[in-house]
XYZ file of C-alpha atoms in Angstrom:
703
model
C -9.330 42.178 26.044
C -10.943 39.184 27.731
C -12.884 36.352 26.104
C -15.000 34.347 28.592
C -12.595 35.216 31.394
C -9.412 34.495 29.396
C -7.171 37.247 28.000
C -6.931 37.360 24.197
C -3.152 36.837 24.443
C -3.744 33.561 26.287
C -6.330 32.532 23.686
C -3.799 33.247 20.918
C -1.126 31.096 22.632
C -3.549 28.188 23.046
C -4.725 28.383 19.436
C -1.115 28.531 18.183
C -0.262 25.411 20.184
C -3.290 23.471 18.940
C -2.519 24.510 15.367
C 1.039 23.200 15.726
C -0.267 19.811 16.904
C -2.508 19.513 13.841
C 0.396 20.503 11.556
C 2.600 17.735 13.016
C -0.172 15.176 12.508
C -0.632 16.263 8.891
C 3.102 16.068 8.084
C 3.541 12.625 9.654
C 0.464 11.224 7.874
C 2.495 11.065 4.640
C 4.704 8.328 6.145
C 1.887 5.979 7.160
C 2.056 2.827 5.014
C 0.662 0.120 7.280
C -0.151 -0.985 10.829
C 3.467 -1.040 12.027
C 3.905 2.579 10.935
C 0.552 3.695 12.352
C 0.656 1.834 15.685
C 4.433 1.508 16.375
C 6.065 4.386 14.444
C 7.964 1.773 12.394
C 9.918 0.610 15.500
C 12.472 3.360 14.869
C 12.316 5.684 17.896
C 15.681 6.425 19.512
C 16.591 7.217 23.115
C 15.708 10.931 23.097
C 12.239 10.460 21.595
C 11.721 7.457 23.888
C 12.483 9.725 26.857
C 9.864 12.249 25.788
C 7.397 9.508 24.891
C 7.736 7.832 28.296
C 7.719 11.180 30.112
C 4.589 12.238 28.216
C 2.895 8.875 28.893
C 3.652 9.014 32.613
C 3.085 12.743 33.054
C -0.328 14.192 32.440
C -2.352 17.028 33.892
C -4.202 14.448 35.969
C -0.982 14.108 37.966
C -0.623 17.854 38.496
C -4.277 18.344 39.417
C -4.642 15.248 41.598
C -1.285 15.578 43.399
C -1.905 19.232 44.261
C -5.453 18.264 45.319
C -4.280 15.393 47.556
C -1.593 17.613 49.140
C -4.076 20.456 49.631
C -6.378 18.075 51.509
C -3.884 15.836 53.335
C -0.556 17.628 53.475
C 2.606 16.591 51.650
C 1.790 12.976 52.537
C -0.732 13.170 49.700
C 2.163 13.214 47.241
C 2.643 9.482 47.801
C -0.410 8.529 45.773
C 1.773 9.350 42.766
C 5.310 9.337 44.177
C 5.111 5.740 45.430
C 5.972 4.767 41.841
C 9.441 6.190 42.522
C 10.339 2.836 44.090
C 9.136 1.011 40.969
C 11.332 3.067 38.615
C 14.397 0.758 38.908
C 12.102 -2.093 37.866
C 11.437 -0.282 34.555
C 15.099 -0.929 33.722
C 14.168 -4.577 33.234
C 10.455 -4.452 32.412
C 10.611 -2.274 29.302
C 13.384 -4.483 27.934
C 11.123 -7.524 28.311
C 8.265 -5.843 26.472
C 10.641 -4.948 23.633
C 12.005 -8.500 23.450
C 8.633 -10.121 22.846
C 8.579 -8.196 19.520
C 4.783 -7.865 19.385
C 2.331 -5.052 18.609
C -0.334 -5.288 21.335
C -0.725 -6.655 24.837
C -3.372 -9.037 23.513
C -0.761 -10.684 21.290
C 1.361 -11.328 24.387
C -1.303 -13.712 25.692
C -1.685 -15.349 22.263
C 2.069 -15.874 22.031
C 2.423 -17.303 25.548
C -0.718 -19.459 25.805
C -2.060 -19.936 22.256
C -5.643 -19.311 21.152
C -7.535 -16.026 20.969
C -9.567 -16.236 24.181
C -7.262 -14.249 26.440
C -6.319 -11.747 23.727
C -10.001 -11.030 23.109
C -10.694 -10.823 26.846
C -7.831 -8.350 27.252
C -9.073 -6.221 24.351
C -12.614 -6.174 25.759
C -11.373 -5.279 29.248
C -9.136 -2.502 27.931
C -11.863 -1.109 25.686
C -14.356 -1.139 28.574
C -11.868 0.677 30.786
C -10.737 3.107 28.079
C -13.537 5.621 28.621
C -12.550 5.808 32.316
C -8.951 6.720 31.456
C -9.899 9.208 28.766
C -12.813 10.610 30.768
C -10.442 11.327 33.661
C -8.186 13.332 31.346
C -11.137 15.301 30.033
C -12.455 15.947 33.532
C -9.107 17.226 34.839
C -8.751 19.646 31.939
C -12.312 20.865 32.464
C -11.761 21.433 36.194
C -8.656 23.522 35.532
C -10.366 25.542 32.811
C -13.398 26.034 35.043
C -11.253 27.569 37.797
C -9.462 29.858 35.312
C -12.537 31.068 33.394
C -14.138 32.785 36.393
C -16.974 35.259 35.955
C -16.438 38.686 37.628
C -18.715 39.248 40.641
C -20.331 42.291 39.001
C -21.682 40.011 36.258
C -23.324 37.550 38.652
C -26.968 36.762 38.038
C -29.307 36.379 41.048
C -28.841 32.590 40.753
C -25.039 33.026 40.764
C -25.235 35.244 43.856
C -27.284 32.583 45.655
C -24.730 29.851 44.820
C -21.791 31.902 46.119
C -23.685 33.241 49.150
C -24.731 29.768 50.289
C -21.150 28.593 49.992
C -20.019 31.356 52.359
C -22.755 30.321 54.796
C -21.606 26.706 54.604
C -17.975 27.586 55.351
C -18.977 29.465 58.495
C -21.195 26.626 59.760
C -18.638 23.943 58.860
C -15.959 25.691 60.876
C -18.244 25.636 63.907
C -19.025 21.944 63.296
C -15.346 20.958 63.164
C -14.671 22.720 66.466
C -17.731 21.161 68.145
C -19.385 24.563 68.583
C -22.212 24.252 66.035
C -25.555 25.092 67.752
C -28.206 22.377 67.604
C -30.525 24.779 65.803
C -28.023 25.077 62.910
C -27.259 21.365 62.409
C -30.043 20.751 59.907
C -28.960 23.758 57.821
C -25.328 22.610 57.952
C -26.229 19.156 56.641
C -28.404 20.647 53.894
C -25.568 22.894 52.664
C -23.077 20.032 52.971
C -25.217 17.927 50.632
C -25.372 20.800 48.138
C -21.585 21.140 48.261
C -21.111 17.405 47.601
C -23.247 17.679 44.489
C -21.504 20.844 43.279
C -24.543 23.019 43.926
C -22.652 25.710 45.848
C -19.245 27.214 45.024
C -17.101 30.220 45.973
C -17.159 31.435 42.349
C -19.020 30.986 39.062
C -17.304 29.934 35.820
C -17.982 30.807 32.196
C -16.983 27.308 31.067
C -19.526 25.325 29.096
C -18.353 21.736 29.522
C -20.236 20.421 26.487
C -18.482 22.783 24.071
C -15.139 22.238 25.794
C -15.331 18.449 25.440
C -16.409 18.698 21.798
C -13.546 20.986 20.744
C -10.994 19.043 22.804
C -12.065 15.773 21.178
C -11.821 17.235 17.671
C -8.273 18.498 18.271
C -6.900 15.300 19.870
C -8.694 13.040 17.421
C -7.520 15.167 14.505
C -3.769 14.833 14.856
C -3.838 11.185 16.004
C -6.113 10.083 13.165
C -3.758 11.802 10.731
C -0.341 10.820 12.076
C -0.773 7.777 14.315
C 1.838 6.819 16.934
C 4.682 8.750 15.317
C 2.623 11.942 15.563
C 1.912 11.130 19.209
C 5.637 10.589 19.888
C 6.761 13.781 18.124
C 4.080 15.929 19.755
C 5.069 14.403 23.111
C 8.516 15.964 22.651
C 6.904 19.405 22.320
C 4.438 18.665 25.080
C 7.188 17.429 27.405
C 8.818 20.849 27.385
C 5.449 22.495 28.066
C 4.769 20.080 30.938
C 8.026 21.073 32.654
C 7.249 24.758 32.142
C 3.693 24.571 33.474
C 4.841 22.486 36.468
C 7.355 25.120 37.572
C 5.918 28.423 36.390
C 3.726 29.162 39.417
C 6.146 28.234 42.195
C 8.339 31.390 42.179
C 5.263 33.664 42.097
C 3.551 31.668 44.849
C 6.643 31.778 47.065
C 6.903 35.554 46.640
C 3.224 35.958 47.590
C 3.550 33.782 50.668
C 6.878 35.258 51.852
C 9.299 32.587 50.688
C 9.749 29.144 52.220
C 9.787 30.668 55.714
C 6.420 32.282 55.061
C 5.100 28.982 53.726
C 6.022 27.260 56.992
C 4.352 30.067 58.951
C 1.057 29.747 57.061
C 0.842 25.952 56.743
C 0.522 23.695 59.830
C 3.744 21.728 60.504
C 1.844 18.443 60.263
C 1.261 19.113 56.564
C 5.041 18.946 55.977
C 5.308 15.409 57.394
C 6.717 13.014 54.756
C 3.923 10.546 55.505
C 0.424 11.656 56.384
C -1.269 11.356 59.752
C -3.095 8.017 59.852
C -5.849 9.515 62.011
C -6.725 12.392 59.655
C -5.811 11.418 56.087
C -5.532 8.587 53.572
C -1.750 8.465 53.296
C -0.250 6.649 56.262
C 2.794 4.417 55.687
C 0.659 1.269 55.366
C -1.750 2.793 52.829
C 1.224 4.019 50.779
C 2.646 0.467 50.883
C -0.697 -0.873 49.634
C -0.762 1.689 46.806
C 2.821 0.750 45.871
C 1.952 -2.953 45.700
C -1.147 -2.484 43.560
C 0.717 -0.021 41.301
C 3.565 -2.477 40.706
C 1.086 -5.152 39.654
C -1.020 -2.788 37.537
C 1.844 -1.409 35.437
C 2.426 -4.834 33.879
C -1.012 -4.918 32.279
C -1.196 -1.390 30.844
C -2.153 -1.299 27.137
C 0.694 1.088 26.339
C 3.514 -1.200 27.456
C 3.813 -2.962 24.127
C 3.585 0.155 21.986
C 5.831 2.426 24.044
C 8.576 -0.191 24.418
C 7.837 -1.758 21.022
C 8.336 1.529 19.153
C 11.969 1.717 20.359
C 14.631 0.808 17.813
C 16.289 -1.528 20.349
C 15.867 -2.592 23.955
C 18.466 -0.153 25.303
C 16.459 2.766 23.900
C 13.349 1.289 25.549
C 15.090 0.856 28.909
C 16.802 4.261 29.010
C 13.678 6.041 27.831
C 11.591 4.403 30.561
C 13.839 5.190 33.525
C 14.820 8.722 32.484
C 11.212 9.600 31.669
C 10.162 8.087 34.989
C 12.651 10.055 37.081
C 11.725 13.301 35.358
C 8.072 12.580 36.210
C 8.990 12.031 39.903
C 10.660 15.437 40.052
C 7.510 16.997 38.587
C 5.525 15.353 41.382
C 7.586 17.257 43.944
C 6.795 20.514 42.131
C 3.082 19.640 42.094
C 3.179 18.773 45.797
C 4.823 22.109 46.619
C 2.104 23.817 44.600
C -0.518 22.089 46.762
C 1.100 23.510 49.913
C 1.196 26.977 48.337
C -2.504 26.656 47.492
C -3.291 25.831 51.122
C -1.257 28.781 52.383
C -2.822 31.276 49.979
C -6.311 30.078 49.048
C -7.590 27.543 51.578
C -10.687 29.708 52.132
C -11.801 29.789 48.486
C -10.992 26.260 47.251
C -14.216 24.312 47.750
C -13.344 21.373 45.493
C -9.709 20.212 45.803
C -9.870 19.152 42.138
C -9.848 22.868 41.210
C -6.660 23.575 43.214
C -4.464 23.859 40.136
C -6.925 26.119 38.339
C -7.295 28.451 41.338
C -3.514 28.781 41.574
C -3.266 29.543 37.848
C -5.987 32.181 37.940
C -4.587 33.996 40.962
C -0.831 33.749 40.416
C -0.380 34.181 36.672
C -0.981 37.086 34.344
C -1.897 37.295 30.644
C 0.481 35.245 28.507
C 1.600 33.105 31.427
C -1.931 31.729 31.824
C -1.899 30.872 28.110
C 1.341 28.930 28.555
C -0.139 27.205 31.596
C -3.328 26.197 29.813
C -1.388 25.057 26.737
C 0.759 22.965 29.102
C -2.307 21.453 30.769
C -3.791 20.590 27.384
C -0.401 19.266 26.243
C -0.011 17.071 29.316
C -3.397 15.470 28.880
C -3.107 15.216 25.115
C 0.270 13.466 25.387
C -1.446 10.756 27.415
C -4.809 10.635 25.688
C -3.319 10.400 22.199
C -1.231 7.360 23.043
C -4.044 5.729 25.048
C -6.439 6.147 22.122
C -3.885 4.617 19.746
C -3.146 1.694 22.056
C -6.825 0.879 22.332
C -7.326 1.368 18.610
C -4.595 -1.220 17.983
C -6.321 -3.667 20.315
C -9.627 -3.129 18.532
C -8.119 -3.648 15.076
C -5.944 -6.654 15.944
C -8.325 -8.512 18.245
C -11.844 -7.457 17.258
C -11.888 -6.094 13.695
C -9.305 -8.414 12.114
C -10.837 -11.660 13.480
C -14.222 -10.526 12.143
C -12.777 -9.483 8.758
C -9.677 -11.649 8.232
C -9.324 -10.579 4.572
C -9.143 -6.858 5.453
C -6.210 -5.036 3.817
C -3.601 -2.958 5.647
C -5.350 0.184 4.409
C -8.705 -1.037 5.731
C -7.161 -1.890 9.123
C -5.651 1.595 9.448
C -9.027 3.129 8.495
C -10.798 0.986 11.125
C -8.215 2.100 13.677
C -8.857 5.756 12.875
C -12.631 5.359 13.230
C -12.234 3.516 16.534
C -10.117 6.381 17.906
C -12.976 8.827 17.382
C -15.465 6.456 19.046
C -13.142 5.856 22.029
C -12.654 9.600 22.562
C -16.403 10.246 22.427
C -17.050 7.528 25.000
C -14.517 9.307 27.226
C -16.699 12.416 27.016
C -19.694 10.435 28.309
C -17.671 9.255 31.322
C -16.482 12.800 32.061
C -20.082 14.025 31.951
C -21.353 11.359 34.347
C -18.375 11.003 36.719
C -18.641 12.135 40.339
C -15.017 13.177 40.709
C -11.486 12.797 39.380
C -9.936 11.390 42.556
C -12.523 8.610 42.886
C -12.038 7.637 39.219
C -8.265 7.381 39.606
C -8.523 5.212 42.723
C -10.978 2.920 40.945
C -8.767 2.492 37.868
C -5.697 1.701 39.963
C -7.545 -1.028 41.843
C -8.942 -2.719 38.725
C -5.629 -2.739 36.822
C -4.518 -5.890 38.655
C -6.958 -7.917 36.520
C -4.407 -8.348 33.726
C -1.353 -6.996 35.559
C -1.097 -10.069 37.792
C -1.050 -12.690 34.985
C 1.550 -10.662 33.049
C 3.810 -10.648 36.136
C 3.640 -14.427 36.352
C 3.850 -15.225 32.633
C 7.240 -13.492 32.462
C 8.644 -15.610 35.315
C 6.654 -18.838 35.827
C 6.371 -21.584 33.193
C 3.674 -23.391 35.190
C 1.110 -20.598 34.692
C -1.789 -21.993 32.621
C -4.380 -20.482 30.295
C -7.226 -22.045 32.304
C -6.011 -20.385 35.509
C -5.667 -17.005 33.804
C -9.153 -17.265 32.276
C -10.552 -18.138 35.702
C -8.738 -15.269 37.432
C -9.564 -12.715 34.737
C -13.247 -13.684 34.838
C -13.489 -13.402 38.622
C -11.584 -10.096 38.767
C -13.445 -8.512 35.855
C -16.734 -9.272 37.577
C -15.814 -8.461 41.186
C -13.349 -5.586 40.732
C -14.689 -3.914 37.595
C -18.245 -4.760 36.502
C -20.133 -5.234 39.783
C -18.725 -2.084 41.464
C -19.914 -0.064 38.455
C -23.230 -1.815 37.793
C -24.600 -2.508 41.286
C -25.090 1.182 42.206
C -27.477 1.469 39.254
C -30.015 -0.619 41.209
C -31.957 1.253 43.894
C -32.043 -1.911 45.987
C -28.266 -1.560 46.322
C -27.607 2.177 46.207
C -30.422 2.919 48.698
C -30.200 -0.208 50.859
C -30.091 1.038 54.496
C -27.746 -1.813 55.465
C -25.172 -0.520 52.962
C -25.372 3.106 54.120
C -23.113 2.428 57.109
C -20.416 4.939 57.855
C -17.291 5.018 59.941
C -17.661 6.442 63.427
C -17.126 10.172 63.879
C -13.826 10.758 65.637
C -12.300 13.500 67.712
C -8.637 14.016 66.852
C -5.986 16.561 67.674
C -4.987 18.430 64.559
C -2.684 21.339 63.783
C -4.847 24.067 62.274
C -4.733 27.779 61.558
C -6.259 29.898 64.335
C -9.546 31.654 63.584
C -10.812 35.017 64.816
C -12.873 33.270 67.516
C -9.745 31.470 68.751
C -8.051 34.848 69.176
C -11.106 36.267 70.973
C -11.108 33.304 73.365
C -7.413 33.724 74.106
C -6.401 30.468 72.433
C -4.114 32.161 69.909
C -2.297 35.468 69.482
C -3.298 36.167 65.881
C -5.496 34.643 63.192
C -3.576 32.234 61.015
C -1.221 31.138 63.807
C -0.664 27.394 64.013
C -2.366 25.767 66.971
C -3.316 22.272 68.089
C -7.048 21.852 68.272
C -9.447 19.000 68.895
C -11.605 18.686 65.810
C -14.403 16.349 64.790
C -13.820 14.252 61.698
C -17.246 13.478 60.224
C -18.222 9.879 59.386
C -17.528 8.654 55.860
C -19.289 6.017 53.799
C -17.686 2.580 53.871
C -19.279 0.756 50.940
C -19.635 3.676 48.495
C -17.435 6.568 47.413
C -20.012 8.853 49.021
C -23.171 8.485 51.070
C -25.493 11.425 50.379
C -29.126 12.449 50.789
C -31.497 11.673 47.906
C -32.840 15.236 48.264
C -30.020 17.591 49.278
C -32.611 20.194 50.380
C -34.227 17.749 52.822
C -31.915 16.510 55.611
C -34.554 13.961 56.589
C -34.627 12.311 53.150
C -33.222 8.808 52.850
C -29.544 8.122 52.287
C -28.133 7.016 48.948
C -24.770 5.566 47.948
C -23.057 7.414 45.117
C -20.087 6.409 42.986
C -18.385 3.017 43.020
C -19.675 0.197 45.215
C -16.677 -1.005 47.229
C -17.283 -4.725 46.898
C -13.895 -5.550 48.460
C -14.820 -3.821 51.716
C -18.285 -5.375 51.692
C -16.800 -8.885 51.386
C -14.268 -8.155 54.146
C -17.077 -6.968 56.404
C -19.072 -10.126 55.658
C -15.982 -12.126 56.616
C -16.173 -10.556 60.071
C -13.937 -7.488 59.783
C -15.317 -4.477 61.681
C -14.667 -1.450 59.463
C -16.578 1.135 61.496
C -13.471 2.274 63.366
C -11.202 2.287 60.312
C -9.598 5.543 59.225
C -9.544 6.716 55.615
C -6.019 5.306 55.363
C -7.205 1.978 56.746
C -10.074 1.691 54.255
C -7.751 2.519 51.351
C -5.116 0.016 52.511
C -7.696 -2.756 53.022
C -9.085 -2.215 49.509
C -5.721 -2.299 47.758
C -4.245 -5.212 49.705
C -7.360 -7.230 48.817
C -7.044 -6.234 45.147
C -3.356 -7.178 45.103
C -3.559 -10.601 46.722
C -6.785 -11.994 45.218
C -5.545 -12.506 41.609
C -2.295 -14.219 42.627
C -4.146 -16.605 44.915
C -6.450 -17.636 42.049
C -3.607 -17.866 39.501
C -1.320 -20.038 41.609
C -3.992 -22.425 42.853
C -5.646 -22.589 39.421
C -2.360 -23.331 37.636
C -1.418 -26.121 40.019
C -4.807 -27.759 39.442
C -4.954 -27.476 35.621
C -3.026 -28.907 32.661
C 0.339 -27.216 31.840
C 0.834 -25.213 28.633
C 2.316 -26.967 25.581
C 6.062 -27.319 26.227
C 7.122 -26.438 22.649
C 5.262 -23.124 22.856
C 6.944 -22.377 26.183
C 10.407 -23.161 24.786
C 9.894 -20.759 21.863
C 8.420 -18.019 24.049
C 11.127 -18.018 26.725
C 13.839 -18.466 24.098
C 12.638 -15.294 22.370
C 12.456 -13.516 25.755
C 16.136 -14.331 26.305
C 17.235 -13.021 22.866
C 18.480 -9.391 22.994
C 16.972 -6.992 20.429
C 19.351 -5.625 17.802
C 18.931 -2.126 16.396
C 19.413 -3.463 12.871
C 16.136 -5.165 11.891
C 17.796 -7.732 9.606
C 20.375 -8.669 12.240
C 17.591 -9.013 14.808
C 15.671 -11.407 12.540
C 18.822 -13.512 12.139
C 19.341 -13.692 15.920
C 15.721 -14.655 16.440
C 15.918 -17.344 13.756
C 18.993 -18.788 15.461
C 17.080 -18.922 18.764
C 14.145 -20.718 17.167
C 16.608 -23.289 15.784
C 18.466 -23.627 19.099
C 15.905 -22.467 21.730
C 18.031 -23.600 24.692
C 21.099 -21.525 23.777
C 20.520 -19.043 26.631
C 19.675 -21.603 29.335
C 23.120 -21.120 30.881
C 21.845 -17.740 32.119
C 18.973 -19.239 34.162
C 19.255 -18.418 37.851
C 17.355 -21.558 38.903
C 18.116 -24.213 36.252
C 15.857 -27.222 36.153
C 12.896 -25.372 37.723
C 9.743 -23.702 36.411
C 11.141 -20.234 37.217
C 12.599 -18.072 34.436
C 14.688 -15.624 36.439
C 17.935 -14.805 34.584
C 21.411 -13.969 35.874
C 22.192 -10.294 35.532
C 24.622 -8.976 32.964
C 26.983 -6.112 33.744
C 24.568 -3.725 31.991
C 21.708 -5.020 34.146
C 23.628 -4.543 37.399
C 25.108 -1.117 36.602
C 21.771 0.219 35.359
C 19.931 -1.091 38.432
C 22.435 0.519 40.822
C 22.255 3.840 38.950
C 18.457 3.711 39.104
C 18.499 3.319 42.881
C 20.923 6.224 43.116
C 18.294 8.184 41.214
C 15.632 7.107 43.739
C 17.678 8.386 46.674
C 18.441 11.600 44.788
C 14.722 12.305 44.287
C 14.045 11.578 47.971
C 16.858 13.954 48.905
C 15.349 16.686 46.732
C 11.966 16.202 48.425
C 13.543 16.309 51.897
C 15.459 19.512 51.096
C 12.340 21.207 49.671
C 10.380 20.400 52.847
C 13.165 21.669 55.124
C 13.758 24.973 53.338
C 12.619 27.814 55.583
C 11.637 25.507 58.451
């Protein structure tokens, strides 16, 4: 009844779901007439579909897997890597309306419309296409990690090699526990380091999986590519409605079972150290102190402005109210899912902290151990749905950029049919490149941190072009060039050179620290009279090992030889290197401090370049600015003909909305709020406090 570790009932549910997605794509393909239909669903999506589209865009399995992983490793404070966007949600009430008002198809066209010329549009398309494999590869990798943890081989089927992998992991856990308590004998230190290196490289695990990643990625690509190539953005939007329901189901399905296993909320508090329920993490032991969360919030706010999907998600709405309502309702629903994922991370710690070696498999371990046949099928279909709802739209957004800013300039006489065909081919190529990233990546969490930090490259100029007339093309080109090189290209390329990745001067680590930490008592603690029973919460002095400063990880070249030279692995943290060269001593920084320093640097650098560069270069043509900001002030009508009439009137009288300027006679384009603006903003903040109240109640239950 089992097929590679999955029950046939679960296989049937997954196949039925995938078949439904292909059917939707096939049906919608009959409506595709041109680029507007393929890339923007004909600009006809109403509020309900906009809700599901925004919810699907914001909510993917990456969020479930990474949030539960962060919480498993850092306590509920880890939820803030995703939940910090809660405070940005009221901003969506305005932002999505602006993206609908520009009435364009791609983010590249936004730069053409505001500054003129193709340079920035092409630069944006190139940047987005270079970053696309990272986004798509992350989605692939998350799905693979969950499937890996579900498709576990029974112990009786282990080969001798499998037995060695699992046995060495058990040995490592025992030695690592002694190391953390400061009781590791000198004679065992070399063995501990050797096993630690193997664990970092995935060479030892507490279980063995049936999953063949190559076949998984191939089939996954064929399914996603199939229904998008057929149905375009409308297929993505309609399937997001189905996938949205599945996302909610898979986010909640394990919690009741987990609570029963652990003894309810009271049992959860008994088995999880109280420090892990703190709203913000401990700055001395984790990455999520209040200041690192503030840094993440700042960089997230900047990054969201430059996302490729902004124009298509908002632009597919039939009017700006549909775009605004869809954005905030989808956003708040996502925030509630984050709370469910965070609770799942606490349940994983309470139940399976001894068998989860890689936090990225937290969600898969929970699924395998808490759900039975049928329920696992729904879970896996939900995981696939969550990732597909993001990957499909991302692939389409990037396909639109390729067609509009690469293919069309090269072949200006290309017909609508040829452009749609080029878009379909580019989707397949983009998805395949995502597979290459997934195969070569060193971890999901590192990829997500990297992408968030690089998003400011085009996010910062979009922030300013909406509000500041003085922003110039020359300044944006300068800032984009510097940020693309220093935040994106060099951190990826430099580690490829041995002179960088193995340079002893770059192998520096933070100092090992002794900290007091609430932990679960071990058998030796009971024997020594430090605790009454194993599992009891106790305060213990533990040693936090050093961590690499300039690379995601610092490992041994030969994991079997603890005396082999050190090597940096993953992204080169150029921001931290430059700060250290400026005189900042990072050796005593905590994980939270390193994260905060990186993101504050990423946030401030582009604005400094943009403002200084704009003040020193020639202003943009005034007639272009008048037309652009006049269009931005013209509300979008649901009736397409009426909207064209309103826009024509604005082009004839571009100053007709100047009475709404908050600072008349200045270079700033802030507008006075309407009643709809004010009421919506207040309601959004009420939603923020409601979500915070839900989180607070969940953490206090059973305490």
